[in-house]
Coordinates of C-alpha atoms in Angstrom, one line a residue:
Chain A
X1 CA 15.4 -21.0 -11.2
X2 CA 18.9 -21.2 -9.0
X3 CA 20.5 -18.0 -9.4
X4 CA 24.5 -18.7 -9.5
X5 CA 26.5 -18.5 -5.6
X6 CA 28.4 -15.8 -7.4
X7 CA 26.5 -13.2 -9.1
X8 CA 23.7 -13.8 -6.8
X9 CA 24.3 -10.5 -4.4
X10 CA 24.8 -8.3 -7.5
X11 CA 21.7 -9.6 -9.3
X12 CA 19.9 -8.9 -6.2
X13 CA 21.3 -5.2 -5.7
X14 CA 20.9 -4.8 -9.3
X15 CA 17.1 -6.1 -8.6
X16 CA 16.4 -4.2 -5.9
X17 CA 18.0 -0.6 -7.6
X18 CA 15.5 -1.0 -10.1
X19 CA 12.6 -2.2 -8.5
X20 CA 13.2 1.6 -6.0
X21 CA 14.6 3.2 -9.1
X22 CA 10.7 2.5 -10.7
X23 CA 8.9 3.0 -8.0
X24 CA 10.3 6.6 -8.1
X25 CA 9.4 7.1 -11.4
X26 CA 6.2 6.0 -11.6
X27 CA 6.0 8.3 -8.1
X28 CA 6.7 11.3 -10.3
X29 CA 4.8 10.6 -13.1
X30 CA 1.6 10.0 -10.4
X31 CA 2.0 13.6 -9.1
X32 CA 0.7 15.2 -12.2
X33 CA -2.5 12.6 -12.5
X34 CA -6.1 13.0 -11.1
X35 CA -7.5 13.1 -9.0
X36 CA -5.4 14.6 -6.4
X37 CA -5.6 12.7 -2.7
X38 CA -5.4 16.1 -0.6
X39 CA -7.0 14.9 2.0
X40 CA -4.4 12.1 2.7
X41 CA -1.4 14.6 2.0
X42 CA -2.9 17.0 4.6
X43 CA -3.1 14.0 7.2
X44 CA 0.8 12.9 5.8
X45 CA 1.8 16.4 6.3
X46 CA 0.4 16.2 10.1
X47 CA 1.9 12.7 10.7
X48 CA 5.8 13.5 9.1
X49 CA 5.9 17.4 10.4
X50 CA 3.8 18.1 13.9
X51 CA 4.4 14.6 15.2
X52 CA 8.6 14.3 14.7
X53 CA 8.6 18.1 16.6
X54 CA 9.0 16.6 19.9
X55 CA 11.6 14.2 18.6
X56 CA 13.6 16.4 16.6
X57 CA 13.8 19.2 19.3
X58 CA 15.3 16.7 21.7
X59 CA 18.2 15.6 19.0
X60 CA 18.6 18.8 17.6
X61 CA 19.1 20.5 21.2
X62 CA 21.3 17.4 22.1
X63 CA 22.9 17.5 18.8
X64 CA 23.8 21.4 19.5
X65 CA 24.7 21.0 23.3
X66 CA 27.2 18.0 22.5
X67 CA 28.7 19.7 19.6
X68 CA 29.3 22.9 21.2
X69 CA 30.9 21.3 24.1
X70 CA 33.7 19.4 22.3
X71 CA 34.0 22.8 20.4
X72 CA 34.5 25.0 23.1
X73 CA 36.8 22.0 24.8
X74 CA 38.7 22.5 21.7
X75 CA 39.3 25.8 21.5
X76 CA 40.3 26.0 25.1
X77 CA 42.6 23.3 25.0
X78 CA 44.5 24.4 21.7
X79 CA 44.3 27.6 20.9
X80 CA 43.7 29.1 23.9
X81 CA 41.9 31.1 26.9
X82 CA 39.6 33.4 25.6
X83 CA 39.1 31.5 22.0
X84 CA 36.4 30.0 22.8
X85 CA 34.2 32.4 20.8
X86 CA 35.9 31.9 17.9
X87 CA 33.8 28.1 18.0
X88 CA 30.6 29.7 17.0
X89 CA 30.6 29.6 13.6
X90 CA 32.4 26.1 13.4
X91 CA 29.2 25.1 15.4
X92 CA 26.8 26.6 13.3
X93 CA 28.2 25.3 10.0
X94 CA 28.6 22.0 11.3
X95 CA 25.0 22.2 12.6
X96 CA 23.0 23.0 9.4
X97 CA 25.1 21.9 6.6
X98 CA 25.5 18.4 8.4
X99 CA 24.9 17.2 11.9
X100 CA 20.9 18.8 11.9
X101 CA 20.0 17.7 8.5
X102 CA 21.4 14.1 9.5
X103 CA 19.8 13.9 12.5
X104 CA 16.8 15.0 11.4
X105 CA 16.9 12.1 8.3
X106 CA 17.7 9.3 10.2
X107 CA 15.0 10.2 13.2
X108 CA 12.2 10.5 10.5
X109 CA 13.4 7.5 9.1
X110 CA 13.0 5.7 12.4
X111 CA 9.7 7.3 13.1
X112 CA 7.9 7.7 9.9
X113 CA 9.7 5.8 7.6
X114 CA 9.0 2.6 9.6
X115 CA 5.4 3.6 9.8
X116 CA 5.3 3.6 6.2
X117 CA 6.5 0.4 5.4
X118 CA 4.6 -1.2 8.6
X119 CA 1.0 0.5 7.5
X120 CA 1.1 -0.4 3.5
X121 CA 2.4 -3.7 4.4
X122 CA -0.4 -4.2 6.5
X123 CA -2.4 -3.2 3.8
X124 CA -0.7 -5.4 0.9
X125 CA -1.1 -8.6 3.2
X126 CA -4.9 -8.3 3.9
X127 CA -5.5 -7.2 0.1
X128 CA -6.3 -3.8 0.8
X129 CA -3.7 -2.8 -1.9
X130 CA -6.0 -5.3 -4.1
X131 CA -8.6 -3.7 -3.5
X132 CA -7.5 0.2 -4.0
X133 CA -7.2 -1.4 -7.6
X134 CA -10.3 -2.9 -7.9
X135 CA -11.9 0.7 -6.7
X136 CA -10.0 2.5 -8.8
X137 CA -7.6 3.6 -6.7
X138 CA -4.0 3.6 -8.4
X139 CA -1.9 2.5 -5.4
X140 CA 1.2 5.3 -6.0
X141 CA -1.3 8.3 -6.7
X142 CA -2.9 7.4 -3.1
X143 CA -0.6 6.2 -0.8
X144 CA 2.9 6.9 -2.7
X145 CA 2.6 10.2 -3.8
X146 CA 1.3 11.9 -0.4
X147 CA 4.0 10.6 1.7
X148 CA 6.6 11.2 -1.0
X149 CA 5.7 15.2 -1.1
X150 CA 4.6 15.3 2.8
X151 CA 8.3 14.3 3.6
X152 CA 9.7 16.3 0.4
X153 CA 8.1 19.2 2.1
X154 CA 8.6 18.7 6.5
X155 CA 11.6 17.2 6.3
X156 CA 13.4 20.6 5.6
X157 CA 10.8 22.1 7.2
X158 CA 12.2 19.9 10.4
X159 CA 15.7 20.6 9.5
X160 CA 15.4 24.7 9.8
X161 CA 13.5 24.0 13.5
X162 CA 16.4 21.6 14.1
X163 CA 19.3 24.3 12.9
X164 CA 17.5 27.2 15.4
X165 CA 17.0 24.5 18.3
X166 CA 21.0 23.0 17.5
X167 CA 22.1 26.8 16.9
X168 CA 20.1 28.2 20.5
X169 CA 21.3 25.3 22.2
X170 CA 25.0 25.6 21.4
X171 CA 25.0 29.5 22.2
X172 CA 23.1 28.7 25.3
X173 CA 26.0 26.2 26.4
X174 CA 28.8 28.7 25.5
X175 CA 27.5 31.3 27.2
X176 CA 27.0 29.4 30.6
X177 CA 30.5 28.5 30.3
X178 CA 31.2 32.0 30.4
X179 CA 32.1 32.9 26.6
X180 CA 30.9 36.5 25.3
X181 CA 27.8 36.6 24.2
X182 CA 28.4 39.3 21.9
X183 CA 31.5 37.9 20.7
X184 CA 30.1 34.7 19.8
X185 CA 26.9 36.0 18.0
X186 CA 29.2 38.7 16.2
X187 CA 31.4 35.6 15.0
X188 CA 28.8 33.2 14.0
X189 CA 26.8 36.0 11.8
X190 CA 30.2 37.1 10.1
X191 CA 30.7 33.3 8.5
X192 CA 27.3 32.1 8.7
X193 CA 25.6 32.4 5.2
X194 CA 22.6 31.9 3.6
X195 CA 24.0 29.2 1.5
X196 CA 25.0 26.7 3.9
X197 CA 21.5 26.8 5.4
X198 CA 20.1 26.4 2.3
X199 CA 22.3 23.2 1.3
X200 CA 21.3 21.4 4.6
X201 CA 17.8 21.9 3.6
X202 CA 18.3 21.0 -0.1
X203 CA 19.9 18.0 1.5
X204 CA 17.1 17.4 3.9
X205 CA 14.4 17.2 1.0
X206 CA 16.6 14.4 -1.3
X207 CA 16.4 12.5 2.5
X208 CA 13.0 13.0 2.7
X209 CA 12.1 11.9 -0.9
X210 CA 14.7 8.6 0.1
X211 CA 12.5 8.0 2.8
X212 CA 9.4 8.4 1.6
X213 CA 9.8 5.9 -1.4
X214 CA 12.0 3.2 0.5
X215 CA 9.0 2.8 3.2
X216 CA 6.5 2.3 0.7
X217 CA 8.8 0.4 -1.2
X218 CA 9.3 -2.2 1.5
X219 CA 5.4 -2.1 2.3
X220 CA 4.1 -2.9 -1.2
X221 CA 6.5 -6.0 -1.2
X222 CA 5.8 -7.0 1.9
X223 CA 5.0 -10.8 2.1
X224 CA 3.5 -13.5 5.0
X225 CA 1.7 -12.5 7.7
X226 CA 3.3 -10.2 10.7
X227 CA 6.7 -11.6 10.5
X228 CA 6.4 -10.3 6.9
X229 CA 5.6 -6.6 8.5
X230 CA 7.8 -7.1 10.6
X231 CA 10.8 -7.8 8.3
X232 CA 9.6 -4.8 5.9
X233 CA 9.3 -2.3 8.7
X234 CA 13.1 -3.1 10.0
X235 CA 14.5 -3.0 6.3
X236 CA 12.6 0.2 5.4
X237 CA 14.8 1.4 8.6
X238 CA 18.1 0.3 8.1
X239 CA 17.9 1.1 4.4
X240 CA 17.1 4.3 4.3
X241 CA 19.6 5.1 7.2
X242 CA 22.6 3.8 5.1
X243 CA 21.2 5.6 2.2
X244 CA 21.0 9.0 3.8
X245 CA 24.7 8.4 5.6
X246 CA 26.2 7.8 1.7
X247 CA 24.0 10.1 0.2
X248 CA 25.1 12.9 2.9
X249 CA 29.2 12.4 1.8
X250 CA 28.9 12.6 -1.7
X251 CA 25.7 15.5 -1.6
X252 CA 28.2 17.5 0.8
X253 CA 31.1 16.9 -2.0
X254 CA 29.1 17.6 -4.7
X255 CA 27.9 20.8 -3.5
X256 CA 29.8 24.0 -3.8
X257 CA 31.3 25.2 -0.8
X258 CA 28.9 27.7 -0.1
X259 CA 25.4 27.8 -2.6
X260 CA 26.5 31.1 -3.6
X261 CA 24.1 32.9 -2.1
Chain B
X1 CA -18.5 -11.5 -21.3
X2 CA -15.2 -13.1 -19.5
X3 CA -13.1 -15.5 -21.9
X4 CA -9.7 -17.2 -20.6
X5 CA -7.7 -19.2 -22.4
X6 CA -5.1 -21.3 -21.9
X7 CA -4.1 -19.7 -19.0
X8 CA -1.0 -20.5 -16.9
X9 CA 0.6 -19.2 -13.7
X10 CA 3.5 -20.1 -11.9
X11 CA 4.8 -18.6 -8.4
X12 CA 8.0 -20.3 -8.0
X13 CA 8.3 -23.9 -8.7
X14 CA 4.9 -24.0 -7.3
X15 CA 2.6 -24.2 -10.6
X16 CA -1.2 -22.8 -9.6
X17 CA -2.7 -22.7 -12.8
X18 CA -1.6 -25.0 -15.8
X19 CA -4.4 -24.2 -19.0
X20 CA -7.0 -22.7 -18.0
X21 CA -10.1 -22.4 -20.5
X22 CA -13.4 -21.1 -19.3
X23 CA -16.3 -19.0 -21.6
X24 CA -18.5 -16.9 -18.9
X25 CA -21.3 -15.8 -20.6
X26 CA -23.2 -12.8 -20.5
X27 CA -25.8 -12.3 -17.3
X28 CA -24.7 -16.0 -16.2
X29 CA -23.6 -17.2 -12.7
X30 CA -20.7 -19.6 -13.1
X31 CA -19.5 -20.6 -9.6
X32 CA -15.8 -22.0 -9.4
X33 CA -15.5 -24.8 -6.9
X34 CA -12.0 -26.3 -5.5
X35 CA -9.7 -27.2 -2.6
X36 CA -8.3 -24.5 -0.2
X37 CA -4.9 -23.6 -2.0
X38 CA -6.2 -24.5 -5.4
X39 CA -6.0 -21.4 -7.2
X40 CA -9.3 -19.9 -7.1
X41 CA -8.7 -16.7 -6.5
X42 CA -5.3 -16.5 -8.3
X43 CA -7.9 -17.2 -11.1
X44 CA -10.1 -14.2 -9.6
X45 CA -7.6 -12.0 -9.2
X46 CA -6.6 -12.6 -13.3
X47 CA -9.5 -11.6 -14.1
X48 CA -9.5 -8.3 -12.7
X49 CA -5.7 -7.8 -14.0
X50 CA -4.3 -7.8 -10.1
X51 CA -1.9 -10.4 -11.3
X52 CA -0.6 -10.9 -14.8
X53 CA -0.3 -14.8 -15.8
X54 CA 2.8 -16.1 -17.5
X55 CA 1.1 -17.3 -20.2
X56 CA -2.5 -16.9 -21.9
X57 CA -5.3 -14.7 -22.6
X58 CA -8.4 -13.3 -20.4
X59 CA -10.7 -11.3 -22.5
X60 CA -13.5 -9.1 -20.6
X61 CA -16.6 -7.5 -23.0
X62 CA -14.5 -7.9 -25.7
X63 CA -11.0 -6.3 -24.3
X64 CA -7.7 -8.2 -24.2
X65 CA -7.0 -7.2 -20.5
X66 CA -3.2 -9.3 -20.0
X67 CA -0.4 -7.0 -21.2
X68 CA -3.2 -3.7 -20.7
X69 CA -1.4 -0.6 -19.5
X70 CA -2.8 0.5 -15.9
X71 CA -5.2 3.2 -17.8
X72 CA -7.0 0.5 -20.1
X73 CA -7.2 -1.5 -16.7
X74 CA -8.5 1.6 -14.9
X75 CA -11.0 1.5 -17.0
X76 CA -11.8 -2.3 -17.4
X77 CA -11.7 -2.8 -13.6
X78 CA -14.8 -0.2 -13.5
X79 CA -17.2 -2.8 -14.7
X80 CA -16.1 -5.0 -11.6
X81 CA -16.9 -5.2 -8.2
X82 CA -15.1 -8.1 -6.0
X83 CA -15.9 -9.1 -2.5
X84 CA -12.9 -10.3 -1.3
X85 CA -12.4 -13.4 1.2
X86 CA -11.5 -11.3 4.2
X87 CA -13.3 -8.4 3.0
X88 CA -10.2 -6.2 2.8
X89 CA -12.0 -3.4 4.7
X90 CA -9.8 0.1 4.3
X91 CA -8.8 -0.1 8.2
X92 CA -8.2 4.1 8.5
X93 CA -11.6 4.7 7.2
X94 CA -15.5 4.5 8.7
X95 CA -17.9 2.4 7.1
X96 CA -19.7 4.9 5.3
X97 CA -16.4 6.4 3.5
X98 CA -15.4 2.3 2.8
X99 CA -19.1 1.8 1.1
X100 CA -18.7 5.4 -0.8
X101 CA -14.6 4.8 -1.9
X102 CA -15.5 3.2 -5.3
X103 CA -19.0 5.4 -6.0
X104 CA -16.4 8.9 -5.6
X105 CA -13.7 7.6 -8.1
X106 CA -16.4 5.9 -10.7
X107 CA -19.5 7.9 -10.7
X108 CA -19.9 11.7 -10.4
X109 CA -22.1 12.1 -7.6
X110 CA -23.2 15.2 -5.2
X111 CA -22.4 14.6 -1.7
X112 CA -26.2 14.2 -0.6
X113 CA -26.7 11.2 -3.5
X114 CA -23.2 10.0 -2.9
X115 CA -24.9 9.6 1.2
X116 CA -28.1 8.5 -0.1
X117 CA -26.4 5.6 -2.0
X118 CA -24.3 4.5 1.0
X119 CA -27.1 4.2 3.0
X120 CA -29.0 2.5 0.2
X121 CA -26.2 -0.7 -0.1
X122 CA -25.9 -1.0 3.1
X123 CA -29.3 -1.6 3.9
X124 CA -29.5 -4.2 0.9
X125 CA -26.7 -6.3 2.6
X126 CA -29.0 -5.9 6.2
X127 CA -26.8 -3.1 8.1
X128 CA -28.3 0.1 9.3
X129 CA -26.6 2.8 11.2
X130 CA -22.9 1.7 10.8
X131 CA -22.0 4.5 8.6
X132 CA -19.4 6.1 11.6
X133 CA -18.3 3.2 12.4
X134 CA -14.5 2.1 12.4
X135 CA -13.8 -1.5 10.3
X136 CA -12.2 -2.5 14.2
X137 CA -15.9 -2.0 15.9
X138 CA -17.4 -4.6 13.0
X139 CA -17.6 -8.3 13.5
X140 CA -16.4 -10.8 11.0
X141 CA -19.8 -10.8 9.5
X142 CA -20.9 -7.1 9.1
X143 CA -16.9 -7.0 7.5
X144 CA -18.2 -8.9 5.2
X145 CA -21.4 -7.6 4.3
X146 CA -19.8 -3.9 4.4
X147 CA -17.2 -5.5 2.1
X148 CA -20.6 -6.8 -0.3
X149 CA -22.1 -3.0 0.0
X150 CA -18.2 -1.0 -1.2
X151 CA -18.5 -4.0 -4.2
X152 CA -22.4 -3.2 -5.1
X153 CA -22.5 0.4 -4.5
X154 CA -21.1 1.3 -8.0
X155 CA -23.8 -1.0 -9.7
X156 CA -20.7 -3.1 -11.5
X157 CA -21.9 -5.0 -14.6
X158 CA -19.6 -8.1 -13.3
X159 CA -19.4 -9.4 -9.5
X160 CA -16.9 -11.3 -8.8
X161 CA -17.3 -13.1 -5.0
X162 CA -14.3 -15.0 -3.0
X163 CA -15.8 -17.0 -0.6
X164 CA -19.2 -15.2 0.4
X165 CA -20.8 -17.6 2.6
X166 CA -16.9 -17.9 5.0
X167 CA -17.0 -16.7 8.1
X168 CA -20.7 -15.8 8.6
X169 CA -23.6 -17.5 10.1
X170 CA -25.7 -20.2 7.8
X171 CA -28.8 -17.8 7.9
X172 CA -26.8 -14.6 7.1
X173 CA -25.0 -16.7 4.3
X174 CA -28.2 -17.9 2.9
X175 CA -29.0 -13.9 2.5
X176 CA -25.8 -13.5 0.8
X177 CA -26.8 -16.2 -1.6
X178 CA -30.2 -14.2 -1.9
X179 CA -28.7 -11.3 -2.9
X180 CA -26.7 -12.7 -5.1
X181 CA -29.6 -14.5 -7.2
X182 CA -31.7 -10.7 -6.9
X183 CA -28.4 -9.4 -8.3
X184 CA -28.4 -11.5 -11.7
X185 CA -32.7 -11.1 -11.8
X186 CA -33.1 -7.3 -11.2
X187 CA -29.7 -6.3 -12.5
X188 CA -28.2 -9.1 -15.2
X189 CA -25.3 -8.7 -13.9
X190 CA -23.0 -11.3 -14.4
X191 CA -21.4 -13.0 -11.4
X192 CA -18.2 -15.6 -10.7
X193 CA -18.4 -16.9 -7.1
X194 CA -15.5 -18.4 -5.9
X195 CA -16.2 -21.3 -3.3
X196 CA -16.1 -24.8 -1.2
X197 CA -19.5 -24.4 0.2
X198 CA -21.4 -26.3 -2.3
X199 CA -25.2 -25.2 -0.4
X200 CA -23.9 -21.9 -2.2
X201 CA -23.0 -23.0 -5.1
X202 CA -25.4 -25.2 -5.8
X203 CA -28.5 -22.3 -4.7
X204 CA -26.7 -19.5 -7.0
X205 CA -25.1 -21.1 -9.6
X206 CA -26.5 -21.3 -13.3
X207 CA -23.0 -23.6 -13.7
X208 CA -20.2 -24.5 -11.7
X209 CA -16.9 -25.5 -12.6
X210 CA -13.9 -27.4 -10.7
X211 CA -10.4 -26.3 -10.3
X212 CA -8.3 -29.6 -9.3
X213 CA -4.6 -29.6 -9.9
X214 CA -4.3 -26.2 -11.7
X215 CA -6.7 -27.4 -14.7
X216 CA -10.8 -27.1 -14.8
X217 CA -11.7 -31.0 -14.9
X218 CA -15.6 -30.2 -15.1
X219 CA -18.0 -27.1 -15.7
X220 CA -21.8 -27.8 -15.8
X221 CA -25.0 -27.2 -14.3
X222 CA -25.8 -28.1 -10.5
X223 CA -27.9 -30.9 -11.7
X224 CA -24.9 -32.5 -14.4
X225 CA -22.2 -31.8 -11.6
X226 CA -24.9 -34.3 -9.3
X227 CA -24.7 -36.7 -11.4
X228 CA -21.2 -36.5 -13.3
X229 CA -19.3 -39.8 -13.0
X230 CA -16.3 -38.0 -12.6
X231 CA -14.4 -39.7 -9.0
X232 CA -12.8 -36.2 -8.1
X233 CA -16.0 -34.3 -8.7
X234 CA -17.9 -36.7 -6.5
X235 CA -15.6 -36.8 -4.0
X236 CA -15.3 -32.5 -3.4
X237 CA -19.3 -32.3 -3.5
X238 CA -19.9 -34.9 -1.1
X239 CA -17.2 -33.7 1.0
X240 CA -15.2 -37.3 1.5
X241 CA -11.7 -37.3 2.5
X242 CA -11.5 -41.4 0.8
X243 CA -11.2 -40.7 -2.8
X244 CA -8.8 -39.6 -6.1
X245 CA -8.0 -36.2 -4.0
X246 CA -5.2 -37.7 -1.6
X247 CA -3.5 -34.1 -0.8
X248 CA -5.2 -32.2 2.3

């Protein structure tokens, strides 16, 4: 059947919504049936959390360094000599309620995310997703469901590493550049609060979830032969990146300004 | 045991099966002969509920299994085991926890009789001490025959086989087709082996029907198929490329 030129893009987005919007649910309902794949969650916990340490540190330190520079450059330019400390808890903030939890989304997205999509695609085009079913394996409850909670759970797990590296890394910078150290850490605990710590990692789990669900998404209709894994690996990618970019603005609007904690 | 009716499936404009009736009985082996690309194991894979057909009915030991939810199916797909064309080998895991994938989720075994039964089908399909091994380290063959051991382990009360006899040597092929036949003697269970390798067919099956053109156009014994006067019959089983069949 031609679709019509016209409604064709928003018959495919509509398509598409639904085909993640169901994968999720049956994903939820799947976490409640037996039996329970622990093994597998154990080896997804392994693969999402130790295995991104190396490459969040080096964003998150980056992130920090790079943010505290243009801070303190700030400060010293318009406010004045001597400001400079004042930058602390602007970094901080920044740091946990946006730039770490981002960071931290779109590099697990990169590295896990596309693993994802490229391993179940694998499996769907030389029927190994066939034959989970004819072994009475429920495809979700085995390979859905781990890597859904093994990212629901590391991915803020990563973030909070990332806000200490990002936070370290910041007052590291500010005090080579001759800022006091006192000062700054005096600062930064005054405006810091739990609550904004705890909304980047709030934040962090909905990215994990989203990334989690659109890699195996990708992989389980993944068709032809590598080209096919190919295509599904780069999608899982670039989708779940532009999800957790729009997701972050409206999360960030919706929440209060601090969780009230 | 295995009733389809009327059974059509389409995958784009590109029409696979157009009214498919076939009766499989009890204990039989019906082998299902056709053309690469015909829709054999489309046809397989309905009867197992992997793919749901646009139209029509398959009925297995009496259960309607189109339009079943994934439970019903759960359970329906526990009296199957399949051997799939490539063998469709769980890559991350050895041998041994391929073979014992299927026995853990159907049958409540300790872990020393879960061991004992791995060791037990692998040796029926000729493989001994491959239990650590990784599905990368296996040839095309032992693939295979691991493939054969995961489907048997479970004791299924229907096999279903796509292709058996590709890809391995004509001796290891003709124990494939050995096992097969001790399957249906010592167990009765019922088998559908999909194929073009009409040695095979013709050595396992009790009947054998052809899949031309999305429709079954004959189903009979070895011996009738021999000697049916049907010009597309005769041309797949003597393997002719002159003849009704113009598209290869």
């Amino acid at each position: 059947m031609t679709l019509p030129t016209k409604s064709f893009p928003f018959r495919l987005i509509l398509q598409q919504v639904g085909e993640v919007g169901l994968l999720f649910g049956r994903t939820i309902v799947s976490v409640f049936r037996k039996p329970r794949e622990t093994k597998i969650f154990i080896q997804q916990l392994e693969e999402v959390g130790v295995r991104s340490l190396p490459v969040v540190s080096l964003t998150a330190a980056f992130g920090g360094l790079v943010f505290a520079l243009q801070t303190y450059f700030g400060f010293h330019r318009y406010i004045g000599i001597g400001s400079e400390a004042y930058g602390g808890p602007i970094v901080t903030l920044g740091l946990t309620k946006e730039i770490i939890p981002i960071l931290v989304g779109l590099m697990v997205a990169g590295r896990v995310g596309s693993a994802m999509a490229a391993e179940i695609g694998t499996m769907k085009i030389t029927e190994q997703i066939d034959a989970l079913y004819s072994l009475g394996a429920d495809p979700i409850r085995y390979l859905v469901v781990p890597r859904t909670l093994a990212c629901l759970i590391m991915v803020p797990i990563l973030t909070l590493y990332g806000d200490i590296i990002g936070i370290l890394c910041a007052y590291f910078f500010n005090v080579s550049m001759g800022v006091n150290r006192v000062v700054y850490m005096r600062n930064t605990l005054l405006y810091l609060e739990l609550g904004d710590v705890l909304g980047g990692l709030i934040k962090a789990g909905i990215f994990g979830v989203v990334i989690a669900i659109i890699g195996s998404w990708q992989g389980l209709k993944t068709e032809g032969g590598a080209e096919g894994v190919g295509r599904a690996t780069t999608k899982a990618v670039v989708i779940s990146s532009i999800i957790i970019l729009v997701l972050n603005f409206f999360l960030s609007k919706a929440m209060p300004e601090s969780l009230g904690i | 045991m295995i009733r389809i009716n009327n059974l059509y499936k389409s995958f784009g404009p590109n029409k696979v099966l157009q009214g498919i009736n076939l009766h499989i009985q009890n204990g039989e082996t019906l082998a299902i002969i056709g053309q690469s690309g015909s829709g054999k194991s489309v046809l397989l894979k309905h009867m197992l509920g992997l793919i749901q057909p646009d139209r029509g009915s398959i009925i297995v030991a009496g259960v309607e299994i189109s339009g079943s939810s994934e439970v019903e199916l759960d359970n329906i797909r526990q009296k199957f085991g399949l051997l799939f064309q490539a063998a469709a080998l769980f890559d991350s895991l050895t041998v041994a926890q391929n073979v014992s994938f299927g026995l853990e989720r159907y049958r409540d075994l300790s872990r020393k009789e879960l061991q004992k039964k791995v060791k037990e089908s692998l040796a029926m399909v000729g493989l001994r001490e491959v239990e650590q091994l990784m599905p990368y380290e296996l040839s095309g063959g032992m693939k295979k025959r691991v493939g054969l051991a995961r489907a048997i382990a479970y004791e299924p009360e229907i096999m279903l086989y796509d292709e058996p006899s590709t890809g391995i040597d004509p001796i290891r092929a003709d124990a494939i087709n050995e096992l097969i036949i001790k399957m249906k003697q010592e167990f009765r269970i019922t088998s559908v082996v999909i194929t073009h390798d009409m040695t095979s067919a013709y050595k396992v099956a009790d009947r054998i029907a052809m899949l031309y053109n999305g429709k079954i156009v004959t189903v009979g014994t070895p011996e009738e198929l021999r000697k049916s006067d049907n010009q597309i019959v005769q041309q797949f089983i003597h393997g002719r490329a002159e003849g009704p069949i113009k598209e290869w």
